[in-house]
Every structure is written in C-alpha cells, then in structure tokens.
Amino acid sequence: MFRTALRNVAAHKARLLMTVLAVMLGVAFVSGTLVFTNTISDAYQKSSAKGFDQVDVAVRAKYQDSRGDKVGRRAELTRAVLDKAAGVPGAASATGVVTGFTAIAGKDGKLVGSGWQSEGGNYWGTKDARYPLVRGHAPHGRGEVLIDSRTAERAGYRVGDTVRLSVDGPVLKPVIAGIFTTDDGNVAAGGSLALFDTPTAQALFGKKGTYDEIDVKAAPGTGQSALKSALDRALPSRLVETTTGQRLADDQAEAISSSMSGMRQSLLVFAGIALFVGTFIIANTFTMLVAQRTRELALLRAVGASRRQVTRSVLIEALVVGTVAGVTGLAAGVGIGAGLRGLLGSFGASVPDGPLVVTPGTVATALAVGVVVTVLAAWLPGRRAAKIPPVAAMSSVHAKATTRSLVLRNTLGALFSAAGVAVVLAATSMDADSAQAPMGLGAVLLIIGVFVLTPLLARPLVAAAAPVLRLFGVSGRLARQNSVRNPRRTAATASALMIGLTLITGMTVMAGSLQTSIDKMASASIRADYVVSMANRSPLSPDVARKLAAADGVTASSPLRNGESRIGGETEFLTGVDGSAIGRLTDLKVDDGSFTVSGTRVVVDKDRAKSHGWKPGSRFTAHFEDGRARTLTVAGVYEGNDLINGIMLDDAVLTPHLRDPADMQVMVRTSGGASGATKDRLEKVLGNNPAIRVQDKQDISQDIAKMFTLMLNMVYGLLGMAVIVAVLGVVNTLAMSVFERSQEIGMLRAIGLDRRSVKRMVRLESLVISLFGGVLGIGLGVFFGWAAGELLGTKMATYELVLPWGRMALFLLLAALVGVLAALWPARRAARLNMLSAIKAE
C-alpha cells in the first residue's frame, strides 16, 4: 500500500501541484513570520546588551507612591548620592546619567531620524567610556554638543558645524564639538543621540543638580553581585534601588522579546488564516482525487486491502505532499523574513545589524504545520473512500450524498449560524473590554455555520445569476448547471475566497467609520484653528505658549498644562488652561451648568462627574504636587472625548503648585483662520522647529487616522496571501473538474460545441463560484464591521457606521477578477481536449 501511495503521488504530480502551492504559501507565511521576528528580536537584544557593557550596577530613584492626600513623586539622585556610590568599596567609578528628548534638524531643516527615538543625554567629564569619540572633543557649556556618527553621516554634519536642535520647544543652535560612536539600540534603529556636558543636560532636561540614574563600574576582582550588596548597605533603601548590569540586560532582552510577541502573534494570525483557507483546497483536492480513483480503490478492497489500509494510502499521499510543501515553504519563508526586514527600510525604519535567525524551532514548526495541516485535511476524504463498499464503488452508485446527510449538514449549519449571530449580538450589548472574547467566539461560530450551509446557499444564489447567464446561450446554461451539480465542492471553493473577503470588508467598514467619527470629533470639539505639540508627544516648554500668545494675528490661545493631584484619596490629573480663552477655543457640549473656568471654578467631563457624584455647585478639595490644597467648585459638566476630557481649571491656580510646569499642547485661534500662510507664520515664530507640529483640525484627524490607515494597508497586504491561496483553490477545483468531466466535454464537442464556447463555459462557472464567495464574504464582513462598531461606539460618542459602498463594489469586482484569472488555464485545457480521446475516457 505504501508503494501504491507513492506511485499515485508520482502519477498525479500536476493535480497535486496546486495543493503543494497552497500549503507552501501558508507554511512560508508562518516560517517567514518566525524568521523575521526572531531576527529583529535578536538584533535588538544584542545591540541593547552592548549598551550595558559599562554598567555593573545601576542605581535608580524609587517612586514614592501616592498616599492619602499626598501626591506621589520620585526621589532625587543628587550629587551626594553619586559621591557616596563612588566611594563604596569595590567601586571603580560612578557616572551620573541624564537623559531626555532631543530632536536634531538636518541641513534641510527637517527632523533627522525618528521623532520617537530622538534622544539626548550627558557626556561625563572629558572622556566618557560609554561614547568613544571618533573626532573632536568633549562638549563644554550650552554652546557645544556631540552627535552620534550615524546621524552625522545621514545629515552630512561635521565637527565645527552649527546644528539646530530642540529639547522642549525653543530652538538651540550649538556647535558640533565632536562625533562619537554608540551601541545604543535607538540609534541603531534609526534614531539620533545628542550629548551635552552634564550641567547643560541637567538644565535643559529640567533636572538641575540631579540624575536619572547612576551607573557604577566595579573595580577589578569585584563581581556585580558583591558590588550591588555593598551599594545596598551604603545607600538609603527607601530612596534608591540597585540592579546589576546583567539583570538590566536580561530585563531588556525580555522586554524586547515581549514587544515582538505582539507583532509575531498578529502575523501568525494571518498565516493561520491562509492555512485555514488552504485546508479547503487540500480537502477539495483529495476528495476529487479519491472520487476519480474510486474503482481503483474498490479493486484494492476486492483483492484484500482493508479499510484502514485504503485510508492509510490516502494519508501517505498527504504526508508526502505536506513534507514537500513544508520544506519548500520553509525555504520561501526564509526569503520572506529577509524581504520583510528589507521592507522596514523602505518605510524609513532602521534595524540593528545582524544575521538572519533560523532557529530549530522555526524549522520544526514549518515542517509540522505543513504535514499536520495536509494530513488532517486529507483524513476525511480518505476515511470516506474506505467506507464505500467495493461493489458499490465499481458501479458508482455511491456518487450522490444521501438526503439524511444533507439534512444533518444543514441542521448543524443552521445551529452554528444561529449560535454565532446570538453570541455576536449579545456581545454588542456588553462592555467593550469584556466583549472581545464573546465577539471572537461568535464570529468563529458564524463563519463555521455559513461554511457548513454554503451547499444549501449555493443553489438559490447561483440561480439568481441565471438571467444573466442565459445571455451567454448554451455556455451560460451549462455553467450554471455545473456550478450547482456538486454544491459541496462549489461551497468549499467559494468559502476560501469568502473568508478573505469577510476580514477585508470588516476591517474596511471599521476603518471608514472610525475616520468619519474622528473627523466629527475634531470638528465638533475644537474651535481653535491650530493645535501645537511636540512631534513625539513629549511636554512643551511654557515658552512656546508665551511666544504663540504674542504672535501677530493670534486672537486667543491657551496651553493645556497637566498637573497631578489627589482628590478624595484618588489620583486625578488636572488640566490648566487660560480660563478667559478656553471657551473660544473649544466647542464642547455642556450637559449641566456653564462652561466657566475662572479662579477656583472648574469644569469636569461627564464621566468624572458621575464617578465622584459631582454636579454644578459641588465643592471638592484638590491636593497638589507641592503638598498644598485648594477648594474648587464645579461650574459645569461637559461631554468629553478622546481629544479633550478631564478636570479643567485656570492655569493661574494650577501653575504655582507645579515643580516643573510643561504643556502637552497649545491651542491657537487666529484672525485669518487656518491657512497655509498663517501656519507658516506660526512655525516661523517658533523658529521653524522640526520637533514641533502646528496642526489644524484636518491635520489632527489625519494624524489619528494614520494608525488605522497603516493597519488597514497591512491587513490588505497580509490577507492578500489568503486571496492568493483562494485563487489557487479555484484553479485547482476547475482543473480537477475539467479532468473529471472529460467525457462530457468530449460529447459536447462532438455534438457541435466549439472551443470558444467550452472556454466560455468554464470561465462563467469560475465567475459564478467566485462571485458566490464574494457576496457571502462582503455580507459577513459588513455584519462583523457593524458589530465591532457597536463596541467602539460605547467608547467614542461620535462613532457612526459608514458603509464604504465604493470599496465593497471594488471587492466584488476583485472577486469577479479572481474568477476570470483562475479560469484561464482550466478553460484552455478544456478547449484543447481531443474529443475522441475524451469520449473514451472513464
């Protein structure tokens, strides 16, 4: 039986090619994902590990938790703590570390590198072992800076050049005193690093006389653990905590691995979808292969082969196919991993250097996935073939499914579908956080139910296309009959395309609805012409608000300044605003009271008012960072949103209690309204700072929507793999169907059907099957998009369902195109059949 199975594989190479391709694509996706994420993770881990070479023990300040009416704060690492750490037995040296955001502008005035990875720090003394100088000298004073060699190369800077940079808003123009090399992971990943002398860095980053961390180097012969113990004994444990360099490296590696796991899981989900779609093709292929060899299998049964042996022979064929697909998929996956890494560069992202990582786990996973998916998909056709009595198989009386089996299938499908719809509907009435699991379960149940019901749905939906098919004469009528002749095969083929279009349509519905909702939110809540913020969302210097308020043409402006407080034993963040201007800069709906921010009168959003039981006239005591308290009065309750919410009070009340005032953004209204000239004028007032963004309402909306657009484009690209697999499934089904109907096609040719009509018949059949899958997929996608939108609506008041009719029409055209392209080869093959040979075929 083993030799028989191998001969069958060799005899059906062309028929099994599409199955191998389908499985191979899914395996390639899985192995490519693992290679890509392992490579990136390994590169970052090695890069970050180098950054701890000069750290044997790190001393960090502890955060004093908020308690009662006292606002929590982080302890300070002063010069006294540094000197004490340096004098500990076993310590060779101690370095005070200061860090903060620093954006460097290129010679073209644009931000160099990624804003999120633009960092600044301090250069310790005249020779800092952390940052070896390749040219120049250590920085001295506010007028000198060092930049990393990668940034210097990208921007074309040399020692002695003047560079424009920003820490929290105002533009600085120091001279480049030197260029250094670094193993910093952010720099290796495309960011930038600027270094000042320690007093300058402390002043710029708002840490005068203090440090973010103290790195202690051990003396020769002293281990990290021994040095840590000595530091623990010498330093006050209530104020500081110590960690060995090895532990820091391990924690960093774990954090990198954890951050990569989210990307890995997302990519593997799409790989699983491609494999799931591939199972339909595999099951279809083996069902047709078994059907074509029914008499052969019956003869084997007649000469003594048992049912188990017949099933085993089919599974051996699947094992061979799965192994070949696994090996080729692994090889393709390595190429995909390398391609994805290169693709990051085209998006402006850089990755630390390192080799491609192909672990034994990746190899084992690829082979296991290829073999297991193929064997499981082939098991049911093999088992079904083994159960056919030899005499019945030889006379082909087994061909039609029994009424009982169809009733059972339709009943199960209806139950699954009903359960899925019920669970999804129930999830839409639940809290968004707790509804995710039920929503996912309901979606799976509904998709399974529709898949089981597709043979039943195929007849009425294909019949709906009959009027159009009649326009094509005999070819159209034959195509319709062929489509419904074997509804199970038609259903399995269409389901592969249905799943891909379900996900694509659902994501498109959600993205379009979110975009509209964000536009409404920005236009409904903001009257300001512009909102000014840092590129990486870090705090702005108060100087920015002062410069904007004094700019020509500005009629109203207000900072949004954050401050932590304790109210009723709970932590609440207050937003300090210009009380006289905020009403002209926002357009928030007031539910109760008036929108008055003046003195100790404040406004609060509806959610906070409800949680605290506040209403207009309510009084409460706020305890500020400096330990002082003020009694505040609620003047009004407004409807907050994701852009504006919280407790707003007059900036003149909040700022005196803040240790380091900083604004998250500044809202500006001008006499001329939003225009290109006005925006240019405001940017000029701020020194054309590349780190500061001046955005109007449309810019804000587009900025928020970028994330959804990027995600949607990624989904389109990733689900493209599932669509390709579905195309292979349609090609495979049609090719096998043509082979199966060779005698019938020969007879049609003999009675006058020409080659062009045969081609048209196969193409129309493919078109009908693809459109059937497209209609089901778009319908399910709209339902899932609506259901997910109901959950989003609980967290976004402006959310409304928007159906992208144009996109959905495009998806339906895509399904039709899939059908036309998939039919090219099978139609050509059918038309080229020799009619006499075909008539004699069995």
XYZ file of N, CA and C in Angstrom, residues 293-299 385 388-398:
57
model
N -10.468 7.954 -8.365
C -9.836 6.635 -8.232
C -10.729 5.653 -7.497
N -12.030 5.943 -7.542
C -12.958 5.102 -6.788
C -12.847 3.635 -7.199
N -12.854 3.388 -8.500
C -12.785 1.996 -8.961
C -11.452 1.357 -8.604
N -10.400 2.147 -8.665
C -9.081 1.612 -8.295
C -9.056 1.195 -6.829
N -9.614 2.064 -5.965
C -9.652 1.742 -4.536
C -10.573 0.553 -4.268
N -11.674 0.479 -5.032
C -12.595 -0.652 -4.877
C -11.907 -1.958 -5.258
N -11.096 -1.901 -6.314
C -10.377 -3.100 -6.749
C -9.390 -3.540 -5.664
N -13.636 7.396 1.530
C -13.387 6.441 0.439
C -13.336 5.012 0.956
N -16.753 3.077 1.393
C -17.583 2.693 0.241
C -17.413 1.203 -0.033
N -18.501 0.439 -0.105
C -18.391 -0.985 -0.420
C -17.781 -1.182 -1.810
N -16.912 -2.181 -2.008
C -16.256 -2.393 -3.304
C -17.231 -2.511 -4.475
N -18.304 -3.269 -4.295
C -19.244 -3.473 -5.408
C -19.930 -2.154 -5.767
N -20.317 -1.383 -4.742
C -20.967 -0.099 -4.995
C -20.012 0.859 -5.690
N -18.740 0.843 -5.283
C -17.765 1.731 -5.901
C -17.557 1.401 -7.363
N -17.505 0.089 -7.685
C -17.272 -0.300 -9.072
C -18.449 0.093 -9.962
N -19.647 0.173 -9.376
C -20.816 0.538 -10.186
C -21.194 2.012 -10.007
N -20.367 2.760 -9.190
C -20.541 4.209 -8.989
C -21.907 4.590 -8.420
N -22.549 3.693 -7.644
C -23.862 4.032 -7.082
C -23.730 4.889 -5.824
N -22.497 5.149 -5.431
C -22.259 5.894 -4.202
C -22.175 7.388 -4.447
